[in-house]
Short mmCIF file of N, CA and C and ligand atoms in Angstrom, two decimals:
data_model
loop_
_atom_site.label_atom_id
_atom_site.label_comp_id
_atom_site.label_asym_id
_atom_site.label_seq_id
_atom_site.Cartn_x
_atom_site.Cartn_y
_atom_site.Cartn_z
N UNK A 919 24.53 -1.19 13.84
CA UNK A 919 24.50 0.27 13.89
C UNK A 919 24.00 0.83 12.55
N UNK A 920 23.24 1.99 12.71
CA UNK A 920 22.70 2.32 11.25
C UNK A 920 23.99 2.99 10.55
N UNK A 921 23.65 3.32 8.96
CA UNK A 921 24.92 3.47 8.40
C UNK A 921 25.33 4.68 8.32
N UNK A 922 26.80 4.82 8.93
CA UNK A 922 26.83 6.65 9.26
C UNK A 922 26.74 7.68 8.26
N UNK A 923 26.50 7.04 7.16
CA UNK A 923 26.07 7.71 5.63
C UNK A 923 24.98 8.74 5.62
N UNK A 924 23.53 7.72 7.10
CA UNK A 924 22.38 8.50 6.85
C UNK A 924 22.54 8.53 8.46
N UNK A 925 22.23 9.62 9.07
CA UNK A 925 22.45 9.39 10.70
C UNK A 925 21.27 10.10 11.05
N UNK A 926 20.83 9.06 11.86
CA UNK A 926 19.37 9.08 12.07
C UNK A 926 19.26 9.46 13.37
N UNK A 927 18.26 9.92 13.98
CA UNK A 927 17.32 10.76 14.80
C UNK A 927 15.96 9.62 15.54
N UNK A 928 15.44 9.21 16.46
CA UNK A 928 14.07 8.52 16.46
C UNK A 928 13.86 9.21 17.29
N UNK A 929 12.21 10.05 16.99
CA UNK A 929 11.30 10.63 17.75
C UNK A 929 10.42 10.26 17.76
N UNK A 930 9.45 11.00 18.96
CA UNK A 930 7.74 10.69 19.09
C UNK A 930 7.22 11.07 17.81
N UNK A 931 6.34 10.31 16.83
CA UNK A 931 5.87 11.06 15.64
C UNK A 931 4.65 12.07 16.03
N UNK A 932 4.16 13.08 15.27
CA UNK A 932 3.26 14.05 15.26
C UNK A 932 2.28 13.59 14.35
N UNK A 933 1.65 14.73 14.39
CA UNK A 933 -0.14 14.45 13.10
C UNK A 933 0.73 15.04 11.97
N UNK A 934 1.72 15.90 12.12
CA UNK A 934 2.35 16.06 11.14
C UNK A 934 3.57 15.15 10.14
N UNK A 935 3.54 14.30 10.80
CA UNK A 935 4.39 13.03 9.98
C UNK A 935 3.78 12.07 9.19
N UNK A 936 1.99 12.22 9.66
CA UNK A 936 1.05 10.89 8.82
C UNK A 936 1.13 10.68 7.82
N UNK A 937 1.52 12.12 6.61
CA UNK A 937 0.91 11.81 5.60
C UNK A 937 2.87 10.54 5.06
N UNK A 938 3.71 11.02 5.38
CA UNK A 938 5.04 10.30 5.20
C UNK A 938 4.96 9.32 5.82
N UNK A 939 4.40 8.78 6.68
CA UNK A 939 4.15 7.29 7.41
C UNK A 939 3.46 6.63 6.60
N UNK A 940 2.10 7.32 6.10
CA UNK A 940 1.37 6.76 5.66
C UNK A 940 1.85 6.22 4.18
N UNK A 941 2.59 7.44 3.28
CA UNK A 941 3.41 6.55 2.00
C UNK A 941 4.37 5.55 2.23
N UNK A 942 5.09 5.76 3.21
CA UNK A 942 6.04 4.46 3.49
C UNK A 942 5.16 3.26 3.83
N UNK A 943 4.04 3.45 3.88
CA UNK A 943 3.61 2.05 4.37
C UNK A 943 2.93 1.43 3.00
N UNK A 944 2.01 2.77 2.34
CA UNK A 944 1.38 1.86 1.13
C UNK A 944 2.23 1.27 0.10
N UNK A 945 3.29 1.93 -0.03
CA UNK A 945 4.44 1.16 -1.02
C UNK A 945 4.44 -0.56 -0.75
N UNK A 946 4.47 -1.12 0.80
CA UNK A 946 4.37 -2.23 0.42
C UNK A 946 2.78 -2.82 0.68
N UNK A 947 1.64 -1.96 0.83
CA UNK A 947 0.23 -2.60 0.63
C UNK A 947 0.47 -3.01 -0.72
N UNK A 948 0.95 -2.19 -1.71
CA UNK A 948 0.99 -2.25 -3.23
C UNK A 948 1.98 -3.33 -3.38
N UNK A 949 2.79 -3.44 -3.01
CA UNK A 949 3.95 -4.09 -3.40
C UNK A 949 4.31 -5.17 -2.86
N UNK A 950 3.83 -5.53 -1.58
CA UNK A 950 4.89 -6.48 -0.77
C UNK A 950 3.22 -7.18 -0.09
N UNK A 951 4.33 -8.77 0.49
CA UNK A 951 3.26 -9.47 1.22
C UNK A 951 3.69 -9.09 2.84
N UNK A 952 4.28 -8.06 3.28
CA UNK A 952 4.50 -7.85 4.59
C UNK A 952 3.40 -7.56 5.26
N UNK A 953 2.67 -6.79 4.47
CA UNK A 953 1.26 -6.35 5.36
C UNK A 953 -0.05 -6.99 4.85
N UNK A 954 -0.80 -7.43 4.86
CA UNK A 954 -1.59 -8.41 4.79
C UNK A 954 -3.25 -7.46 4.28
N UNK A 955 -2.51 -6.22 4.50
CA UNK A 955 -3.41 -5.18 4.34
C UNK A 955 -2.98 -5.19 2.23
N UNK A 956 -4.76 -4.98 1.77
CA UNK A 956 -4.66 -4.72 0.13
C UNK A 956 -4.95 -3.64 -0.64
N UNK A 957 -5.73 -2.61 0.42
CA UNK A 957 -6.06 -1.26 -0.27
C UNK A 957 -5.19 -0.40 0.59
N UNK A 958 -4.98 0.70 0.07
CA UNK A 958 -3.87 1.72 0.74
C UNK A 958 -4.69 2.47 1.62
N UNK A 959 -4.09 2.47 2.72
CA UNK A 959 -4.60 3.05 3.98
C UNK A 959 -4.94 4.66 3.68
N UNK A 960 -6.19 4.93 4.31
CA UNK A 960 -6.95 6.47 3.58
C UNK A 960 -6.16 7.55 4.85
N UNK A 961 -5.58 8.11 4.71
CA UNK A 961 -5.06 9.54 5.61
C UNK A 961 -6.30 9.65 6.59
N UNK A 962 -7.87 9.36 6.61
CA UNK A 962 -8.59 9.45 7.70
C UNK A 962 -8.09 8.36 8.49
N UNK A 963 -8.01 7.19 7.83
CA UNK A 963 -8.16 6.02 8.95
C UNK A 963 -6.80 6.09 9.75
N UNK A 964 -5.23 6.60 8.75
CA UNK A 964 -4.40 6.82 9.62
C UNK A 964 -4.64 8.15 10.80
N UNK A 965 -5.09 8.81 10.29
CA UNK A 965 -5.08 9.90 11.26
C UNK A 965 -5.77 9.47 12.84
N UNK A 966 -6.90 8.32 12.21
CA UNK A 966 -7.83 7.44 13.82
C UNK A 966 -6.94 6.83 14.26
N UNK A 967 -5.82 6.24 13.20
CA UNK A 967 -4.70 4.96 14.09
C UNK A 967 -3.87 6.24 14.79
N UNK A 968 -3.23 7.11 14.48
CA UNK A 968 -2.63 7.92 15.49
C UNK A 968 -3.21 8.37 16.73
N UNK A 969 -4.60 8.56 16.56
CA UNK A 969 -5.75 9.07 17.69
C UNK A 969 -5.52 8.14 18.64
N UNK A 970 -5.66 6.42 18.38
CA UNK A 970 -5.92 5.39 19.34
C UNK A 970 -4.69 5.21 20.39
N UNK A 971 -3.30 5.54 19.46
CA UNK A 971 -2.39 5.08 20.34
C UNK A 971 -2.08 6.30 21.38
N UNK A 972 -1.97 7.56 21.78
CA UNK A 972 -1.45 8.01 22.39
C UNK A 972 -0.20 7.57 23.25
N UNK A 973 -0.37 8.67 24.86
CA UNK A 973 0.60 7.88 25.48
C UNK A 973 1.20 6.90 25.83
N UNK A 974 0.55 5.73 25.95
CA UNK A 974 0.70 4.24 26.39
C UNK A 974 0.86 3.96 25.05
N UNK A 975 0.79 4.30 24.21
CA UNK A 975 1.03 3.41 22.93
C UNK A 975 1.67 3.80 22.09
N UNK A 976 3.20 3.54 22.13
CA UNK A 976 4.22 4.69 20.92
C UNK A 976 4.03 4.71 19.70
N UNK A 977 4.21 5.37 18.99
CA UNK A 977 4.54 5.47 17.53
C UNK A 977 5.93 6.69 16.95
N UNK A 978 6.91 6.18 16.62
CA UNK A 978 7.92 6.62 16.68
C UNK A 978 8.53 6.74 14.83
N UNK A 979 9.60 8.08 14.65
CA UNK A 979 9.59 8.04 13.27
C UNK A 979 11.29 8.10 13.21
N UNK A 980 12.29 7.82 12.56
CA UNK A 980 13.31 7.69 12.52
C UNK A 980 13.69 8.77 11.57
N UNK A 981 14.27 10.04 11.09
CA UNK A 981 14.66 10.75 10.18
C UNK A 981 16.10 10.91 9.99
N UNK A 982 16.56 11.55 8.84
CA UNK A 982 17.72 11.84 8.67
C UNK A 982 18.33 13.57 8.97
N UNK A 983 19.56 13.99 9.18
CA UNK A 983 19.76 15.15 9.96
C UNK A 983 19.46 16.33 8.66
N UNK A 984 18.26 16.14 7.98
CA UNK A 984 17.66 17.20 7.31
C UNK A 984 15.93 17.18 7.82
N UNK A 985 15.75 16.31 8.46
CA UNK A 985 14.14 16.03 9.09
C UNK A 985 13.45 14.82 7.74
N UNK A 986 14.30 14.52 7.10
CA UNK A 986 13.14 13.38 6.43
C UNK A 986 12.96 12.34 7.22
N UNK A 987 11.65 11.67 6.94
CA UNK A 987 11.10 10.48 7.80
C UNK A 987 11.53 9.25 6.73
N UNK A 988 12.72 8.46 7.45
CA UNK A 988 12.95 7.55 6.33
C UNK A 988 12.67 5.73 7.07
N UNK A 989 11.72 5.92 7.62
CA UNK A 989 11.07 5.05 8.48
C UNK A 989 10.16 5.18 9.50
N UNK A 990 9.33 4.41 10.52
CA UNK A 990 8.41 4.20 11.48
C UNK A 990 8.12 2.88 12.26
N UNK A 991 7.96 3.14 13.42
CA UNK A 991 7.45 1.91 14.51
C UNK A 991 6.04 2.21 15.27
N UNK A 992 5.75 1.23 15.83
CA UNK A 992 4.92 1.86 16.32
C UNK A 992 4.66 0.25 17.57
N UNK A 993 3.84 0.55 18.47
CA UNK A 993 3.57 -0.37 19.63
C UNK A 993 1.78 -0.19 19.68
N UNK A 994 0.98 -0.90 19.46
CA UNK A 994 -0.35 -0.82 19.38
C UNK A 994 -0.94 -1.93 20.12
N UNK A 995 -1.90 -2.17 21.08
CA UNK A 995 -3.05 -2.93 21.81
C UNK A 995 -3.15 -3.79 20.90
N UNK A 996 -2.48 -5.42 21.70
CA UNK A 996 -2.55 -6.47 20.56
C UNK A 996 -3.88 -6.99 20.58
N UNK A 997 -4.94 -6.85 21.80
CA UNK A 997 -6.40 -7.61 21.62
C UNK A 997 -6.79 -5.96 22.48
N UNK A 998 -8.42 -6.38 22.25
CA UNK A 998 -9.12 -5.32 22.87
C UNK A 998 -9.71 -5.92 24.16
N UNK A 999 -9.53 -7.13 24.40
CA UNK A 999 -9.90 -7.61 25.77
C UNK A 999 -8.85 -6.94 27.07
N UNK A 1000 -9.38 -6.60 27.97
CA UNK A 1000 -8.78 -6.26 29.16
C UNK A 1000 -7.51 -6.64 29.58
N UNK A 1001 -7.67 -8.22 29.63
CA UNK A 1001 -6.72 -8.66 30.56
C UNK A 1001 -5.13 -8.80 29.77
N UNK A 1002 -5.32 -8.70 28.27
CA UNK A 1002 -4.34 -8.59 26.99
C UNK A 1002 -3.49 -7.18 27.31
N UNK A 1003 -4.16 -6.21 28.49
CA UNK A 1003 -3.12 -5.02 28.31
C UNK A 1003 -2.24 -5.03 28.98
N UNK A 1004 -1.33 -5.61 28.84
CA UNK A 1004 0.06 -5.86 29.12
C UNK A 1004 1.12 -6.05 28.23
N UNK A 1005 0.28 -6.74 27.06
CA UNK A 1005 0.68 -7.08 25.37
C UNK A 1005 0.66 -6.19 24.76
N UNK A 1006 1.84 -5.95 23.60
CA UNK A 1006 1.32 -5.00 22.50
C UNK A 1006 2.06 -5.32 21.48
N UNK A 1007 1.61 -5.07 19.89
CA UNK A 1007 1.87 -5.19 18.86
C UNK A 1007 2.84 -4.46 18.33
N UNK A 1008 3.86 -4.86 17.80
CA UNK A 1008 4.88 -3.57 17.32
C UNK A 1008 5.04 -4.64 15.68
N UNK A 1009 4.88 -2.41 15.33
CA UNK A 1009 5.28 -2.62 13.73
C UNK A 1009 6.65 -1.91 13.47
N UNK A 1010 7.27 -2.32 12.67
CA UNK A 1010 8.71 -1.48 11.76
C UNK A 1010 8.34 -1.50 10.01
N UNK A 1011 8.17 -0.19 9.60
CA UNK A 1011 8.49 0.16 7.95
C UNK A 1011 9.57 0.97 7.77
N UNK A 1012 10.11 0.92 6.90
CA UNK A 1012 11.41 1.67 6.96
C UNK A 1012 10.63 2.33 5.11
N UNK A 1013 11.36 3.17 4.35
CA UNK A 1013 10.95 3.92 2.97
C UNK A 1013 12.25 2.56 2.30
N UNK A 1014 11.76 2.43 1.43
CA UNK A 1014 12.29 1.30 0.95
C UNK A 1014 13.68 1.37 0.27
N UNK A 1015 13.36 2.06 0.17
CA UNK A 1015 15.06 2.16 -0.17
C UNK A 1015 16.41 2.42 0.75
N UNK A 1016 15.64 2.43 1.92
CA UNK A 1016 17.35 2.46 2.80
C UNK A 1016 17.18 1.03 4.15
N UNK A 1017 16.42 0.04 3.39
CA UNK A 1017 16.80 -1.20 4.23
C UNK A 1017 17.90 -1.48 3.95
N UNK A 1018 17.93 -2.56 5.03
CA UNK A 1018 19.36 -3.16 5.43
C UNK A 1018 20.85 -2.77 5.89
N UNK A 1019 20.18 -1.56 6.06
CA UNK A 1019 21.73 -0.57 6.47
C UNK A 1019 21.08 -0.21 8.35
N UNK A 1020 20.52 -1.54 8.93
CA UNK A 1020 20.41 -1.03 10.70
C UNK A 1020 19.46 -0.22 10.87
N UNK A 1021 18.74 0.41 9.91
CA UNK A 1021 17.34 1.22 10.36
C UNK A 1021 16.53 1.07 11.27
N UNK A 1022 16.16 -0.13 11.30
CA UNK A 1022 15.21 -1.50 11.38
C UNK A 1022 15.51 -1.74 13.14
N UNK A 1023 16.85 -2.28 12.78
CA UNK A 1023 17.11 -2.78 14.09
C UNK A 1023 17.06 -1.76 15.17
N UNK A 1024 17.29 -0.74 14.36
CA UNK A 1024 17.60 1.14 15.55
C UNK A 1024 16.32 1.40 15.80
N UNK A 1025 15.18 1.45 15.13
CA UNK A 1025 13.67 1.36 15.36
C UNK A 1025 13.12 0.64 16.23
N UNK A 1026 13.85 -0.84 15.90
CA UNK A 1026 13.08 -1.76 16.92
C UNK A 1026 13.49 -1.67 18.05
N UNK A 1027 14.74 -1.37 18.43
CA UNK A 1027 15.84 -1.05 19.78
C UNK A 1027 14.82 -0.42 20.47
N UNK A 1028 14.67 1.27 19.91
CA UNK A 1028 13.67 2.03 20.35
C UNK A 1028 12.27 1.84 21.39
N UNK A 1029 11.34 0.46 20.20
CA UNK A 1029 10.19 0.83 20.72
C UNK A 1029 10.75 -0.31 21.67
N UNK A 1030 11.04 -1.59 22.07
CA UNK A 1030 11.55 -2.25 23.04
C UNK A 1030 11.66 -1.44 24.12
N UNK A 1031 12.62 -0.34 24.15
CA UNK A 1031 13.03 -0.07 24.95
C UNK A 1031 11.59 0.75 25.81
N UNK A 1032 11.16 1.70 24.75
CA UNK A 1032 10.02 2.00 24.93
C UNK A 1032 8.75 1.27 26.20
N UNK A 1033 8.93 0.22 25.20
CA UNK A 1033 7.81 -0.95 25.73
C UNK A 1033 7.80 -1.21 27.10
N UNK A 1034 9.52 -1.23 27.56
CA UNK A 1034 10.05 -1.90 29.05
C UNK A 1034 9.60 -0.52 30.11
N UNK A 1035 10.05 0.61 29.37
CA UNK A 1035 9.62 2.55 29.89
C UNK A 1035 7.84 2.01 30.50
N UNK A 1036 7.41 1.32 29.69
CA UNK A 1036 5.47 2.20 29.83
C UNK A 1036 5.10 0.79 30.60
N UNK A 1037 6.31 -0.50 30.96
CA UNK A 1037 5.38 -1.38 31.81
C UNK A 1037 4.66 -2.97 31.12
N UNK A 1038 5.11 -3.15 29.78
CA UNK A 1038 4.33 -3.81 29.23
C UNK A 1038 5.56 -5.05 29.12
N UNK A 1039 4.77 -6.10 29.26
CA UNK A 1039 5.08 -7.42 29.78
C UNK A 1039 5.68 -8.32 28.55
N UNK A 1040 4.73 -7.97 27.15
CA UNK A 1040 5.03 -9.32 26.08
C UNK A 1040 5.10 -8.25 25.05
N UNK A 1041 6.06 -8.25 24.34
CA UNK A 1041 5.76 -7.82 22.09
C UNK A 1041 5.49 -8.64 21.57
N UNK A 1042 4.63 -8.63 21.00
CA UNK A 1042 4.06 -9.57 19.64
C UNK A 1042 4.56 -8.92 18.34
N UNK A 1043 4.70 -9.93 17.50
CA UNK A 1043 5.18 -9.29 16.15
C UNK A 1043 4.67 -10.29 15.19
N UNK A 1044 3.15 -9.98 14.47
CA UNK A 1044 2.88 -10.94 13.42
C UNK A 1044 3.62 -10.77 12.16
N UNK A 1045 4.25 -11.91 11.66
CA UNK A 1045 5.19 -11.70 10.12
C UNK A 1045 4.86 -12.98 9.21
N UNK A 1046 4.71 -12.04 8.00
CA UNK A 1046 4.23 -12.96 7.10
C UNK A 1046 5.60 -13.87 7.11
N UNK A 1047 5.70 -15.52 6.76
CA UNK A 1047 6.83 -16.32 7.30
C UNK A 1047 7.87 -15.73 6.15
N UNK A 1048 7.41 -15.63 5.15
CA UNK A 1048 8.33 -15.56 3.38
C UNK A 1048 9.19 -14.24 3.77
N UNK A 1049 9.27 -13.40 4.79
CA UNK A 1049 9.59 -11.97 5.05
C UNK A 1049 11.03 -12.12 5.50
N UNK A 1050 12.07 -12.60 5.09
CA UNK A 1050 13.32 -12.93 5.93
C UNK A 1050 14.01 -11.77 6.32
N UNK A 1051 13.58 -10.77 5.74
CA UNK A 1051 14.27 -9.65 6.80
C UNK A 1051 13.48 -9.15 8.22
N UNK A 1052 12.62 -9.31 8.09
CA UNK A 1052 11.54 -8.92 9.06
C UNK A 1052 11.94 -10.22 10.40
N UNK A 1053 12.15 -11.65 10.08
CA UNK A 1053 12.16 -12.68 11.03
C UNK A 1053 13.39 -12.38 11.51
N UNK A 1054 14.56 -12.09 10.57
CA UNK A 1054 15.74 -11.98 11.12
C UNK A 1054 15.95 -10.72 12.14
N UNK A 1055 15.56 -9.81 11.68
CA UNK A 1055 15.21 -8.86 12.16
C UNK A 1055 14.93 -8.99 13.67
N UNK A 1056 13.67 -8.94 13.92
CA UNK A 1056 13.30 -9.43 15.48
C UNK A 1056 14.31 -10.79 15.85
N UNK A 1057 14.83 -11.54 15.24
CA UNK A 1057 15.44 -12.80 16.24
C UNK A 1057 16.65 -12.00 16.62
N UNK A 1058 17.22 -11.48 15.69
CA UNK A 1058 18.26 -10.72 16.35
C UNK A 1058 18.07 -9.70 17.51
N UNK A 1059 16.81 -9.23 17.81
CA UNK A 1059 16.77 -8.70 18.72
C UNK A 1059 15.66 -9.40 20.06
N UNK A 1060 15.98 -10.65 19.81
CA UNK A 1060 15.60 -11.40 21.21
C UNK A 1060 14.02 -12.31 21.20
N UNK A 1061 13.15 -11.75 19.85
CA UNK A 1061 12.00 -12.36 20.28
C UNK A 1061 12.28 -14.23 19.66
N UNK A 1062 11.44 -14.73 20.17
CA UNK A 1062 11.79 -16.39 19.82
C UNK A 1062 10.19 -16.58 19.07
N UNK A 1063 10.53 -17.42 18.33
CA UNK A 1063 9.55 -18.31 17.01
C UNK A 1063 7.96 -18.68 18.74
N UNK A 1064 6.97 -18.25 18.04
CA UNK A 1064 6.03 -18.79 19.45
C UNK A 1064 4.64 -19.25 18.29
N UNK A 1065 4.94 -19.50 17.49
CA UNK A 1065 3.63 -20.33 16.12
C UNK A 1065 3.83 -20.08 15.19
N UNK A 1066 2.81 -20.60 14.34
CA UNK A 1066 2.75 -20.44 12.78
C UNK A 1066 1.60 -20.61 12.44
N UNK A 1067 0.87 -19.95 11.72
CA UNK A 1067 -0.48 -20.18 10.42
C UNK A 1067 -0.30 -20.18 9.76
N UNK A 1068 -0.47 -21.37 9.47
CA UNK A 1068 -0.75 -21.94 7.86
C UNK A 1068 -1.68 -21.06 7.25
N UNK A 1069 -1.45 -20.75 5.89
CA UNK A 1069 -2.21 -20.22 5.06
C UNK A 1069 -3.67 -19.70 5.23
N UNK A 1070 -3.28 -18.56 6.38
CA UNK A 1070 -4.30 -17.85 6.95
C UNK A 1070 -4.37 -16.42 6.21
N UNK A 1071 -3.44 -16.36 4.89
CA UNK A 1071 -3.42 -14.95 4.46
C UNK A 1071 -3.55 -15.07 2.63
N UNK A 1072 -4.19 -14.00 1.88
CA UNK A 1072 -4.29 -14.74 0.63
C UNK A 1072 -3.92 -13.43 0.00
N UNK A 1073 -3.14 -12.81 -1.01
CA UNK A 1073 -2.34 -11.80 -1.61
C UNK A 1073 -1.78 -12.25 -2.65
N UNK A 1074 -2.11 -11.77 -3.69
CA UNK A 1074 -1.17 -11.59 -5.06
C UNK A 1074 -1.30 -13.00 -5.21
N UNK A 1075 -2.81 -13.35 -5.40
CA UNK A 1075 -2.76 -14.95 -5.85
C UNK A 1075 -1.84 -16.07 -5.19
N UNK A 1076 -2.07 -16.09 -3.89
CA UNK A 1076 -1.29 -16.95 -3.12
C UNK A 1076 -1.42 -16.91 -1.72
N UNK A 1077 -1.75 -18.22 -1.25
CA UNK A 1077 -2.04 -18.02 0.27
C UNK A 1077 -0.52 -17.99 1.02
N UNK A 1078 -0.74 -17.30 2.64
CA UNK A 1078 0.55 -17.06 2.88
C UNK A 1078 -0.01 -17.00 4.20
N UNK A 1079 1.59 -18.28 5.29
CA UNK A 1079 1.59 -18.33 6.51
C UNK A 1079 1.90 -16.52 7.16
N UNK A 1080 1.36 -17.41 8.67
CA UNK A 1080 1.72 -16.10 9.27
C UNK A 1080 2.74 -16.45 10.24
N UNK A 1081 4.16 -16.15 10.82
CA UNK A 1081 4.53 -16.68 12.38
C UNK A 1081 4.16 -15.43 13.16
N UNK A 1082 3.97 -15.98 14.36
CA UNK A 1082 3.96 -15.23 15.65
C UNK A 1082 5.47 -15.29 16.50
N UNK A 1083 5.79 -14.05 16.74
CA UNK A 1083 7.58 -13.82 17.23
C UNK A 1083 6.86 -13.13 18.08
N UNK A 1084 7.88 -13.52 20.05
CA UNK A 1084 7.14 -12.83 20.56
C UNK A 1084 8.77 -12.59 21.26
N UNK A 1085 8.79 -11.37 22.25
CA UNK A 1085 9.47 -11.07 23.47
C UNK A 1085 8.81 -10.52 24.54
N UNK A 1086 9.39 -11.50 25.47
CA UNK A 1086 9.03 -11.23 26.86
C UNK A 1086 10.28 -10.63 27.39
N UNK A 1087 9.87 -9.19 28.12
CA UNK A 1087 10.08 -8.29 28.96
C UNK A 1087 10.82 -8.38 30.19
C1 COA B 1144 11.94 -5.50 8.05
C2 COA B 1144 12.69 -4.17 8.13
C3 COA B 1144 12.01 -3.23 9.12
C4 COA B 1144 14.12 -4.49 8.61
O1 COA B 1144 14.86 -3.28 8.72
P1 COA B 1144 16.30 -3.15 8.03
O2 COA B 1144 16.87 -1.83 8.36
O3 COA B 1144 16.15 -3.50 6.59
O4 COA B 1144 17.10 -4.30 8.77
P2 COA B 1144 18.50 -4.12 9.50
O5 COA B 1144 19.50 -3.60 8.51
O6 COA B 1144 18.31 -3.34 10.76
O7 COA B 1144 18.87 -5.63 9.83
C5 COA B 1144 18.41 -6.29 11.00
C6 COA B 1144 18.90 -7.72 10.96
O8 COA B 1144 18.18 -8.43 9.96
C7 COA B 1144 19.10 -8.95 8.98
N1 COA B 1144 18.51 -8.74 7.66
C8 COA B 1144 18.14 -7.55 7.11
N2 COA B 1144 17.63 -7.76 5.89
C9 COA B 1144 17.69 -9.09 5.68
C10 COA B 1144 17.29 -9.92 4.59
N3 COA B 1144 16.73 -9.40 3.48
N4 COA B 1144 17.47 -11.27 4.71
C11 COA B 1144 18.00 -11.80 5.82
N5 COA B 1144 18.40 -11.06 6.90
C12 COA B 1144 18.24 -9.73 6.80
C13 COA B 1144 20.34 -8.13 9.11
O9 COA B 1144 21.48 -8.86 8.68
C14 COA B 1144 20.37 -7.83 10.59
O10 COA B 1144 20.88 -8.92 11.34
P3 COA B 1144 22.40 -8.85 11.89
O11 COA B 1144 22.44 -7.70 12.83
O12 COA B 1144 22.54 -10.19 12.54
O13 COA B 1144 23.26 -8.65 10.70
C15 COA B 1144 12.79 -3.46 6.74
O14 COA B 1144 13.49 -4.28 5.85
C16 COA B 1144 11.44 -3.12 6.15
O15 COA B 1144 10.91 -2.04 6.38
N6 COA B 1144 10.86 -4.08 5.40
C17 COA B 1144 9.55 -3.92 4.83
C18 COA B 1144 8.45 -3.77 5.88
C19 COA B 1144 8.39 -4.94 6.83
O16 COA B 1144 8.53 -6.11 6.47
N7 COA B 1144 8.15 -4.62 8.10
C20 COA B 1144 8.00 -5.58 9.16
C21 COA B 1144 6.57 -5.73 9.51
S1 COA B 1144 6.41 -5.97 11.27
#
């Protein structure tokens, strides 16, 4: 359960939440090997990633009971081939400073639940392997270990596996 300290809210996000999605996320382009991504995402290109997902494709923001956005999920088209739409990609960032107090897990609850709402069959969740909150994270909420890449990722002078965690629906 998240911590009743910060009592959180998860909604549909708006065009008006990008630019706060978008800082919670570059903190760890800059900082962290979670995202595999190295330059900070430009407010155009987020504003196209909000364009792509619409209805079939959530993106959800978690706030506290003053409206801050102190996290995000989102469910995105894991391939662009046809027969893949049944699959979809889900991300969780939380603002870094209020992990580990259930954010995470209340986010991911969400788009799951989400996922099962719009029809879709499999979640994929690529995680860099070194990420132990992120693995624990999803195992606790049902997806199982389904691969690994070897040193398919290279950041901060160091190559870095990827696993694939998936749940089926
Ligand atoms: C990964 C992330 C979303 C997890 O959210 P969180 O709110 O910190 O995690 P929660 O408090 O909900 O914990 C979920 C589970 O993971 C476990 N966990 C959390 N942090 C952990 C850590 N650092 N090491 C090991 N386990 C951890 C918790 O114990 C909990 O399991 P439990 O219910 O069995 O106790 C969050 O830490 C984050 O935003 N990290 C940076 C971005 C990132 O890695 N995103 C994932 C990319 S898909």
């Amino acid at each position: 359960m998240p911590d009743p300290h910060i009592p959180v809210q998860i909604r549909p996000a708006t065009l008006a939440d990008l630019p706060a999605i978008n800082d919670i996320y570059n903190h760890y382009v800059i900082h962290s090997t979670c995202t595999y991504q190295e330059e900070p995402e430009t407010m155009e290109s987020r504003i196209a990633w909000f364009h792509r997902h619409g209805v079939s494709h959530s993106i959800v923001v978690a706030t506290d009971d003053v409206g801050t956005i102190l996290g995000w999920g989102s469910l995105s088209a894991f391939h662009p081939r046809s027969a893949y739409r049944f699959t979809v990609e889900n991300s969780v960032y939380l603002r870094h400073d209020v992990r580990g107090r259930g954010l995470g897990k209340a986010i991911l609850a969400e788009l799951i639940s989400r996922a099962r709402d719009l029809g879709f069959r499999s979640i994929i969740a690529l995680i860099d392997a070194e990420q132990a909150a992120s693995v624990a994270l999803h195992k606790r909420a049902g997806f199982t270990l389904a691969g690994r890449l070897t040193q398919v990722g290279f950041k901060f002078g160091q190559w870095l596996d990827v696993v694939y965690m998936q749940l089926t629906l």
